[in-house]
Amino acid sequence: MVPQEEENFELSSSPSITGEVGEDVVLLCQISLGKQLQNMEVQWKKIIGNHVSNIYQFTALTAQEIFGQGYQNRAVLMKTGIASGNVSLMLKKVRVSDEGVYRCIVNSVDWSDDTQTVLHVTAVGNVSVEIGGPDGDGIKVVCRSTGWFPKPDLHWLTKSSQVNQQCESKQDYEQLFSLSSSMTVSRDMGEITCSVQGRRSQMRQNVTIFLSHKRKMSQRKRNDEEQKMIQDNQMKINESEHKEHQWMLEFRKARNYLVQVHLDQKCKHPELLVSSDCSKVHHQPASGGADVFPGALIVIGNEGYMDGRQYWEVNVKDVPDWELGVLTEDQRSKLEAGKLDALEEEQSWSLRRSDGRYHPEEANSELEKYSLSLKVVGIYLDWKEKSVSFYHVKAMTAIVKMPVSTTPQKLYPFFSLCHSKGHDREKALTILHNKDWDFPEHIEAF
């Protein structure tokens, strides 16, 4: 039988994705037709060497789900996206043992295809430094670090140099690495830092201690001082660096939930022109003047969400004034009916740029800290936390996070432009349909 043309499809996924131990990760799989197939069957398998394990199977005709051993409460098909051909699988509470190659297979009546993605697992641990007491003419210090994967690198640092020291490591029953390293330092060393850096996540944890010694101190007083140092464990975490790394980690977590957002040609202001692939929008004023079509210059995403987590990115580089965020189904209905003059504050959550400033004000204050201009905005909707966050993608940091408080109804991505003039008319907001789900490699190109 010759396959029906409408059923000839391809699958796309990420070449690789990184999941953090204890967190959820989404293994992406998208059907090119952008719709659910007739009598569709979805299979997810894990490949380790020559061994293939069945993870999950879904039969659309009967809505039957079959789980592989150990995946009953851990494998979740993202059913909210099935209607648009999204058959991504969520793995809950990632473990080190989840690392490997995952294959997505979709069968319909006349056609089938498969694709695969590599899941890399990472874990960022903690670091502590202990003052072990006198050791000859010096003081022994011990650095301990637990909860890492893969095995990280540990270094001792002073103000003037890096000290290479022997380091012991072991893995626990969860395959997470623990490290221990000790060294003897002079009593008046001053500042010394134990620095542990992940090899895959590039996350770094530092702990700094300060050692001081008064030369004319009596032996008894010296011993008392050393004992006090031991008891107090004089440590200071580099807070600014820790905060920076936390932001980066949150950004990477959010980006694991990347979804393919497309603009809805049927739900927009008449003066907005949407590209044929539904990824770009710019203002095309009516020839009769600005008052021919009143209302907010808004276009809505084609799919709404009311559970799970979703992340998407928008290139705003060339657009002087814009607004991005989510709005309720009620607001969407008003726009579709041509009755949305302006967004209602309690029905929408957004980041806006107007006259060179960002709103809300805390977003403007945050963005003033960075020399990197905001070219790509990441939007992260988290129903579990009931929040929407906005990210500076190039800086890999959060701009602002807003609580979402609304009656249970779908939230839709929205994209808004101000009335343009002259050369600004061709400047478009662009949704980035990335292929590298895990990490932005080519931001400079935008």
Short mmCIF file of C-alpha atoms in Angstrom, two decimals:
data_model
loop_
_atom_site.label_atom_id
_atom_site.label_comp_id
_atom_site.label_asym_id
_atom_site.label_seq_id
_atom_site.Cartn_x
_atom_site.Cartn_y
_atom_site.Cartn_z
CA MET A 1 0.00 0.00 0.00
CA VAL A 2 1.31 3.46 -0.90
CA PRO A 3 1.45 5.60 2.25
CA GLN A 4 -0.99 8.49 2.36
CA GLU A 5 0.88 11.72 1.94
CA GLU A 6 -0.64 13.26 5.05
CA GLU A 7 0.70 10.35 7.11
CA ASN A 8 4.31 10.61 5.86
CA PHE A 9 6.06 12.25 8.76
CA GLU A 10 9.44 12.73 10.39
CA LEU A 11 10.40 12.91 14.04
CA SER A 12 12.74 15.52 15.51
CA SER A 13 14.43 15.65 18.88
CA SER A 14 17.44 17.11 20.66
CA PRO A 15 20.82 15.50 19.88
CA SER A 16 21.50 15.64 23.62
CA ILE A 17 20.02 16.98 26.82
CA THR A 18 21.31 17.36 30.37
CA GLY A 19 19.26 16.40 33.41
CA GLU A 20 20.11 17.14 37.02
CA VAL A 21 19.88 14.41 39.64
CA GLY A 22 16.61 14.67 41.57
CA GLU A 23 14.96 16.94 39.00
CA ASP A 24 12.57 16.15 36.14
CA VAL A 25 13.81 16.18 32.55
CA VAL A 26 11.86 16.16 29.27
CA LEU A 27 13.07 13.98 26.39
CA LEU A 28 11.75 15.81 23.35
CA CYS A 29 10.09 14.15 20.36
CA GLN A 30 8.03 16.09 17.82
CA ILE A 31 6.01 14.85 14.84
CA SER A 32 6.67 17.05 11.78
CA LEU A 33 3.00 17.15 10.73
CA GLY A 34 2.16 19.09 13.88
CA LYS A 35 -0.83 16.90 14.71
CA GLN A 36 -1.80 13.60 16.32
CA LEU A 37 -1.71 10.69 13.90
CA GLN A 38 -4.51 8.19 13.33
CA ASN A 39 -4.11 4.94 15.30
CA MET A 40 -0.79 6.25 16.57
CA GLU A 41 1.51 4.17 18.76
CA VAL A 42 4.37 5.83 20.66
CA GLN A 43 7.30 3.86 22.07
CA TRP A 44 10.25 5.03 24.16
CA LYS A 45 13.27 2.74 24.58
CA LYS A 46 16.65 3.07 26.30
CA ILE A 47 19.78 1.74 24.61
CA ILE A 48 22.90 0.72 26.56
CA GLY A 49 25.46 -1.00 24.36
CA ASN A 50 23.68 -3.94 22.74
CA HIS A 51 20.90 -3.99 25.32
CA VAL A 52 17.53 -2.30 24.65
CA SER A 53 15.08 -1.61 27.52
CA ASN A 54 11.41 -0.75 27.06
CA ILE A 55 10.62 2.46 28.93
CA TYR A 56 7.10 3.39 27.86
CA GLN A 57 4.43 2.63 25.24
CA PHE A 58 1.23 4.52 24.42
CA THR A 59 -1.53 3.34 22.06
CA ALA A 60 -3.74 6.25 21.05
CA LEU A 61 -6.71 4.14 19.89
CA THR A 62 -7.21 2.57 23.33
CA ALA A 63 -5.32 5.16 25.43
CA GLN A 64 -3.40 2.20 26.89
CA GLU A 65 -0.09 2.88 28.61
CA ILE A 66 2.55 0.21 29.21
CA PHE A 67 5.49 1.01 31.49
CA GLY A 68 8.89 -0.63 31.55
CA GLN A 69 10.15 -2.12 34.79
CA GLY A 70 10.88 0.63 37.30
CA TYR A 71 9.18 3.37 35.24
CA GLN A 72 5.57 3.08 36.48
CA ASN A 73 5.76 6.33 38.45
CA ARG A 74 8.66 7.94 36.60
CA ALA A 75 7.81 8.01 32.86
CA VAL A 76 5.10 10.52 31.88
CA LEU A 77 3.98 11.24 28.32
CA MET A 78 3.35 14.97 27.88
CA LYS A 79 -0.30 14.49 26.86
CA THR A 80 -1.11 18.19 26.71
CA GLY A 81 0.93 18.37 23.51
CA ILE A 82 -0.27 15.22 21.72
CA ALA A 83 -2.85 17.11 19.65
CA SER A 84 -0.02 19.13 18.07
CA GLY A 85 2.23 16.09 17.55
CA ASN A 86 4.34 16.52 20.67
CA VAL A 87 5.07 13.05 22.08
CA SER A 88 7.84 14.07 24.47
CA LEU A 89 8.48 11.97 27.56
CA MET A 90 9.18 13.31 31.04
CA LEU A 91 11.50 11.35 33.32
CA LYS A 92 10.77 12.26 36.93
CA LYS A 93 13.48 12.58 39.58
CA VAL A 94 16.47 11.81 37.37
CA ARG A 95 19.07 9.32 38.62
CA VAL A 96 22.66 8.77 37.55
CA SER A 97 21.56 5.38 36.19
CA ASP A 98 19.22 7.17 33.74
CA GLU A 99 22.17 8.35 31.65
CA GLY A 100 22.15 6.86 28.16
CA VAL A 101 20.59 6.91 24.68
CA TYR A 102 16.79 7.16 24.38
CA ARG A 103 14.90 6.32 21.20
CA CYS A 104 11.46 7.68 20.34
CA ILE A 105 9.48 5.51 17.88
CA VAL A 106 6.12 6.51 16.39
CA ASN A 107 4.00 4.15 14.29
CA SER A 108 0.83 5.05 12.39
CA VAL A 109 -1.31 2.99 10.02
CA ASP A 110 0.93 3.49 6.98
CA TRP A 111 4.15 5.04 8.22
CA SER A 112 6.70 4.99 11.03
CA ASP A 113 9.81 6.89 12.05
CA ASP A 114 12.22 7.07 14.96
CA THR A 115 14.72 9.48 16.46
CA GLN A 116 17.02 9.44 19.45
CA THR A 117 18.57 11.71 22.04
CA VAL A 118 21.40 11.27 24.54
CA LEU A 119 20.64 12.05 28.16
CA HIS A 120 23.63 13.30 30.15
CA VAL A 121 23.18 13.39 33.91
CA THR A 122 24.79 15.91 36.22
CA ALA A 123 24.73 16.66 39.92
CA VAL A 124 26.20 19.68 41.71
CA GLY A 125 27.33 18.93 45.24
CA ASN A 126 28.36 20.89 48.32
CA VAL A 127 31.74 21.83 49.76
CA SER A 128 33.00 22.29 53.31
CA VAL A 129 36.41 23.01 54.85
CA GLU A 130 37.49 21.85 58.31
CA ILE A 131 40.42 23.14 60.34
CA GLY A 132 41.98 19.96 61.72
CA GLY A 133 44.30 21.46 64.26
CA PRO A 134 48.10 21.77 64.64
CA ASP A 135 50.31 19.67 62.37
CA GLY A 136 53.99 20.27 63.09
CA ASP A 137 54.72 23.94 62.49
CA GLY A 138 51.50 24.41 60.56
CA ILE A 139 47.77 23.75 60.65
CA LYS A 140 45.96 20.93 58.87
CA VAL A 141 42.94 21.86 56.75
CA VAL A 142 40.58 19.36 55.12
CA CYS A 143 38.23 19.96 52.19
CA ARG A 144 35.26 17.63 51.78
CA SER A 145 32.78 17.66 48.93
CA THR A 146 29.81 15.34 48.33
CA GLY A 147 26.97 14.79 45.85
CA TRP A 148 28.64 15.32 42.45
CA PHE A 149 28.29 13.63 39.08
CA PRO A 150 30.36 13.12 37.08
CA LYS A 151 33.52 13.28 39.19
CA PRO A 152 34.50 16.97 39.62
CA ASP A 153 37.90 18.64 39.88
CA LEU A 154 39.13 19.88 43.29
CA HIS A 155 41.80 22.57 43.70
CA TRP A 156 43.28 24.53 46.58
CA LEU A 157 43.82 28.23 45.87
CA THR A 158 45.74 30.92 47.69
CA LYS A 159 45.87 34.60 46.83
CA SER A 160 48.95 34.05 44.70
CA SER A 161 48.74 30.53 43.28
CA GLN A 162 46.97 27.21 42.81
CA VAL A 163 48.16 24.34 45.01
CA ASN A 164 47.96 20.83 43.56
CA GLN A 165 47.17 18.36 46.31
CA GLN A 166 46.28 14.66 46.37
CA CYS A 167 42.54 14.02 46.38
CA GLU A 168 40.64 10.87 47.34
CA SER A 169 37.27 10.05 45.75
CA LYS A 170 34.55 7.42 46.05
CA GLN A 171 31.01 6.77 44.80
CA ASP A 172 27.96 6.04 46.96
CA TYR A 173 25.04 3.69 46.21
CA GLU A 174 23.47 6.39 43.98
CA GLN A 175 26.77 6.61 42.03
CA LEU A 176 27.37 10.17 43.27
CA PHE A 177 30.98 11.20 43.92
CA SER A 178 32.47 12.34 47.22
CA LEU A 179 35.95 13.90 47.43
CA SER A 180 38.36 14.59 50.26
CA SER A 181 41.66 16.48 50.23
CA SER A 182 43.88 17.72 53.04
CA MET A 183 46.98 19.88 53.29
CA THR A 184 49.13 21.53 55.93
CA VAL A 185 49.47 25.29 55.73
CA SER A 186 51.39 27.88 57.69
CA ARG A 187 49.66 29.55 60.62
CA ASP A 188 49.68 32.93 58.90
CA MET A 189 48.58 31.76 55.45
CA GLY A 190 45.73 34.28 55.37
CA GLU A 191 43.11 33.44 52.76
CA ILE A 192 42.86 29.89 51.35
CA THR A 193 40.09 28.52 49.15
CA CYS A 194 38.89 25.02 48.31
CA SER A 195 37.36 25.12 44.82
CA VAL A 196 35.36 22.25 43.31
CA GLN A 197 34.20 22.45 39.69
CA GLY A 198 31.92 20.10 37.79
CA ARG A 199 33.30 18.77 34.52
CA ARG A 200 29.97 18.62 32.69
CA SER A 201 27.90 21.38 34.27
CA GLN A 202 30.82 23.82 34.61
CA MET A 203 29.34 24.76 37.98
CA ARG A 204 31.83 25.75 40.66
CA GLN A 205 31.51 25.73 44.46
CA ASN A 206 34.05 27.64 46.56
CA VAL A 207 34.65 27.84 50.30
CA THR A 208 37.20 30.31 51.67
CA ILE A 209 38.75 30.35 55.14
CA PHE A 210 41.10 32.85 56.76
CA LEU A 211 44.10 31.91 58.89
CA SER A 212 45.92 34.53 60.97
CA HIS A 213 48.67 34.34 63.60
CA LYS A 214 50.20 36.87 65.98
CA ARG A 215 53.91 36.15 66.28
CA LYS A 216 54.31 37.43 69.89
CA MET A 217 51.46 35.30 71.17
CA SER A 218 52.19 32.98 74.12
CA GLN A 219 52.04 29.24 73.46
CA ARG A 220 48.97 28.85 75.66
CA LYS A 221 47.17 31.71 74.04
CA ARG A 222 48.22 30.41 70.63
CA ASN A 223 46.70 27.02 71.46
CA ASP A 224 43.51 28.69 72.71
CA GLU A 225 43.28 30.68 69.49
CA GLU A 226 43.80 27.56 67.38
CA GLN A 227 41.13 25.69 69.32
CA LYS A 228 38.76 28.59 68.78
CA MET A 229 39.50 28.42 65.06
CA ILE A 230 38.69 24.72 65.08
CA GLN A 231 35.42 25.20 66.95
CA ASP A 232 34.23 28.21 64.99
CA ASN A 233 35.37 26.79 61.62
CA GLN A 234 35.98 30.23 60.15
CA MET A 235 34.53 29.83 56.66
CA LYS A 236 33.08 32.34 54.26
CA ILE A 237 31.26 31.32 51.07
CA ASN A 238 31.74 33.59 48.11
CA GLU A 239 28.09 34.67 47.97
CA SER A 240 28.16 36.54 44.69
CA GLU A 241 29.74 33.61 42.83
CA HIS A 242 27.34 31.16 44.47
CA LYS A 243 24.36 33.29 43.42
CA GLU A 244 25.67 33.51 39.86
CA HIS A 245 26.00 29.75 39.64
CA GLN A 246 22.53 29.24 41.11
CA TRP A 247 21.11 31.48 38.38
CA MET A 248 22.95 29.51 35.71
CA LEU A 249 21.69 26.24 37.14
CA GLU A 250 18.09 27.52 37.23
CA PHE A 251 18.42 28.67 33.63
CA ARG A 252 19.67 25.25 32.50
CA LYS A 253 16.84 23.54 34.38
CA ALA A 254 14.26 25.80 32.74
CA ARG A 255 15.70 25.22 29.28
CA ASN A 256 15.19 21.48 29.67
CA TYR A 257 11.45 22.16 29.30
CA LEU A 258 11.71 23.81 25.88
CA VAL A 259 8.50 23.59 23.85
CA GLN A 260 7.84 24.53 20.23
CA VAL A 261 5.60 27.61 20.31
CA HIS A 262 3.94 28.74 17.06
CA LEU A 263 1.90 31.89 16.50
CA ASP A 264 -1.84 31.53 15.90
CA GLN A 265 -2.76 33.16 12.59
CA LYS A 266 -6.41 33.26 13.67
CA CYS A 267 -5.85 34.95 17.02
CA LYS A 268 -4.08 38.26 16.44
CA HIS A 269 -4.57 41.95 15.86
CA PRO A 270 -5.40 42.62 12.17
CA GLU A 271 -2.34 44.86 11.72
CA LEU A 272 0.13 42.16 12.77
CA LEU A 273 1.71 40.09 10.02
CA VAL A 274 2.74 36.54 10.93
CA SER A 275 5.28 34.62 8.84
CA SER A 276 4.27 31.45 6.97
CA ASP A 277 6.13 29.25 9.48
CA CYS A 278 4.33 31.03 12.36
CA SER A 279 7.58 32.01 14.08
CA LYS A 280 7.84 35.77 13.30
CA VAL A 281 5.53 38.74 13.74
CA HIS A 282 5.86 42.41 12.77
CA HIS A 283 3.55 45.41 12.60
CA GLN A 284 2.03 46.25 9.22
CA PRO A 285 -0.14 49.35 9.75
CA ALA A 286 -3.42 49.58 7.88
CA SER A 287 -3.33 51.94 4.94
CA GLY A 288 -6.33 53.80 6.33
CA GLY A 289 -4.51 54.93 9.44
CA ALA A 290 -3.85 53.78 13.00
CA ASP A 291 -7.52 54.00 14.09
CA VAL A 292 -8.87 51.61 11.46
CA PHE A 293 -8.18 48.61 13.75
CA PRO A 294 -8.09 49.70 17.40
CA GLY A 295 -6.92 47.45 20.22
CA ALA A 296 -3.71 45.95 21.54
CA LEU A 297 -1.14 44.75 18.97
CA ILE A 298 -1.04 41.19 20.27
CA VAL A 299 -0.69 37.71 18.75
CA ILE A 300 -1.24 34.54 20.77
CA GLY A 301 0.59 31.21 20.75
CA ASN A 302 -1.38 28.36 19.21
CA GLU A 303 -1.35 26.19 22.34
CA GLY A 304 -2.33 26.94 25.92
CA TYR A 305 -1.03 25.25 29.06
CA MET A 306 -2.59 24.48 32.42
CA ASP A 307 -0.12 22.02 33.91
CA GLY A 308 3.53 20.97 33.75
CA ARG A 309 6.43 23.25 32.81
CA GLN A 310 7.08 25.06 29.51
CA TYR A 311 9.98 27.19 28.26
CA TRP A 312 10.42 29.15 25.02
CA GLU A 313 12.76 31.83 23.67
CA VAL A 314 12.18 35.00 21.66
CA ASN A 315 14.68 37.10 19.71
CA VAL A 316 13.95 40.79 20.48
CA LYS A 317 17.22 42.23 19.18
CA ASP A 318 15.93 44.65 16.54
CA VAL A 319 12.56 45.56 18.08
CA PRO A 320 12.63 48.81 20.11
CA ASP A 321 9.42 48.27 22.09
CA TRP A 322 7.75 44.95 22.90
CA GLU A 323 5.95 42.90 25.53
CA LEU A 324 6.22 39.13 26.13
CA GLY A 325 4.55 36.79 28.59
CA VAL A 326 1.42 34.75 29.20
CA LEU A 327 -2.25 35.62 29.43
CA THR A 328 -5.42 33.79 30.39
CA GLU A 329 -7.92 32.04 28.15
CA ASP A 330 -10.41 34.84 28.91
CA GLN A 331 -8.01 37.43 27.47
CA ARG A 332 -7.43 35.22 24.45
CA SER A 333 -11.19 35.01 23.81
CA LYS A 334 -11.48 38.81 23.96
CA LEU A 335 -8.64 39.22 21.45
CA GLU A 336 -10.23 36.65 19.11
CA ALA A 337 -13.48 38.60 19.29
CA GLY A 338 -11.67 41.89 18.61
CA LYS A 339 -12.56 43.29 22.04
CA LEU A 340 -9.16 43.42 23.75
CA ASP A 341 -8.17 47.08 24.02
CA ALA A 342 -5.47 46.51 26.64
CA LEU A 343 -4.19 43.68 28.80
CA GLU A 344 -5.77 43.33 32.23
CA GLU A 345 -3.20 43.32 35.03
CA GLU A 346 -4.68 40.34 36.88
CA GLN A 347 -5.08 38.34 33.67
CA SER A 348 -1.56 38.64 32.23
CA TRP A 349 2.08 38.37 33.37
CA SER A 350 4.78 39.90 31.23
CA LEU A 351 8.14 41.57 30.66
CA ARG A 352 7.90 44.82 28.69
CA ARG A 353 10.35 47.22 27.03
CA SER A 354 9.19 50.77 26.37
CA ASP A 355 11.19 53.94 25.63
CA GLY A 356 14.45 52.22 26.49
CA ARG A 357 13.35 50.92 29.90
CA TYR A 358 12.11 47.54 31.09
CA HIS A 359 9.05 46.90 33.18
CA PRO A 360 8.41 45.91 35.93
CA GLU A 361 10.99 48.13 37.61
CA GLU A 362 12.84 45.26 39.30
CA ALA A 363 13.54 43.85 35.83
CA ASN A 364 15.04 47.15 34.72
CA SER A 365 17.23 47.29 37.84
CA GLU A 366 18.47 43.74 37.22
CA LEU A 367 19.26 44.31 33.53
CA GLU A 368 21.25 47.47 34.31
CA LYS A 369 23.84 45.24 36.02
CA TYR A 370 24.87 43.58 32.75
CA SER A 371 27.07 44.87 29.95
CA LEU A 372 25.49 42.28 27.62
CA SER A 373 22.47 43.76 25.86
CA LEU A 374 19.23 41.77 26.01
CA LYS A 375 18.84 40.09 22.62
CA VAL A 376 17.07 36.83 23.47
CA VAL A 377 14.44 36.47 26.21
CA GLY A 378 13.64 33.10 27.77
CA ILE A 379 10.15 32.62 29.23
CA TYR A 380 9.53 29.79 31.72
CA LEU A 381 6.02 28.88 32.86
CA ASP A 382 6.05 26.62 35.93
CA TRP A 383 2.62 25.41 37.00
CA LYS A 384 4.09 23.48 39.94
CA GLU A 385 5.40 26.70 41.47
CA LYS A 386 2.61 28.79 39.89
CA SER A 387 5.11 31.25 38.48
CA VAL A 388 6.45 32.68 35.23
CA SER A 389 10.14 33.63 34.96
CA PHE A 390 12.02 35.67 32.37
CA TYR A 391 15.68 34.99 31.51
CA HIS A 392 18.51 36.90 29.87
CA VAL A 393 19.63 34.00 27.65
CA LYS A 394 23.08 35.33 26.71
CA ALA A 395 23.93 36.05 30.36
CA MET A 396 22.20 32.80 31.43
CA THR A 397 20.54 34.57 34.36
CA ALA A 398 17.08 35.38 35.68
CA ILE A 399 15.60 38.82 35.02
CA VAL A 400 12.41 38.61 37.06
CA LYS A 401 10.09 35.94 38.47
CA MET A 402 6.36 36.54 38.95
CA PRO A 403 3.77 34.56 40.90
CA VAL A 404 0.79 33.48 38.80
CA SER A 405 -2.51 33.68 40.67
CA THR A 406 -5.58 32.95 38.59
CA THR A 407 -8.63 30.73 38.43
CA PRO A 408 -7.91 27.33 36.80
CA GLN A 409 -7.75 28.04 33.09
CA LYS A 410 -5.20 27.73 30.34
CA LEU A 411 -2.41 30.27 29.98
CA TYR A 412 -1.24 31.18 26.46
CA PRO A 413 2.07 32.69 25.33
CA PHE A 414 1.54 36.16 23.89
CA PHE A 415 3.70 38.54 21.84
CA SER A 416 3.02 42.27 21.59
CA LEU A 417 4.52 45.11 19.57
CA CYS A 418 3.99 48.86 19.77
CA HIS A 419 2.67 50.82 16.80
CA SER A 420 5.70 51.16 14.54
CA LYS A 421 6.83 53.98 12.33
CA GLY A 422 9.15 54.20 9.33
CA HIS A 423 12.01 51.71 9.28
CA ASP A 424 10.77 49.99 12.47
CA ARG A 425 7.86 48.45 10.57
CA GLU A 426 9.89 45.48 9.29
CA LYS A 427 11.44 44.65 12.67
CA ALA A 428 10.01 41.37 13.94
CA LEU A 429 9.79 39.39 17.13
CA THR A 430 11.06 35.88 16.36
CA ILE A 431 10.39 32.68 18.28
CA LEU A 432 13.57 30.60 18.27
CA HIS A 433 12.87 26.98 17.37
CA ASN A 434 16.18 25.66 18.67
CA LYS A 435 17.62 22.24 17.91
CA ASP A 436 20.08 22.29 20.82
CA TRP A 437 17.60 22.05 23.69
CA ASP A 438 20.21 21.89 26.42
CA PHE A 439 22.45 24.90 25.96
CA PRO A 440 22.61 28.04 23.76
CA GLU A 441 25.59 27.62 21.45
CA HIS A 442 25.03 30.33 18.86
CA ILE A 443 23.49 33.31 20.62
CA GLU A 444 25.97 35.69 18.94
CA ALA A 445 24.32 34.95 15.60
CA PHE A 446 21.16 36.78 16.64
#
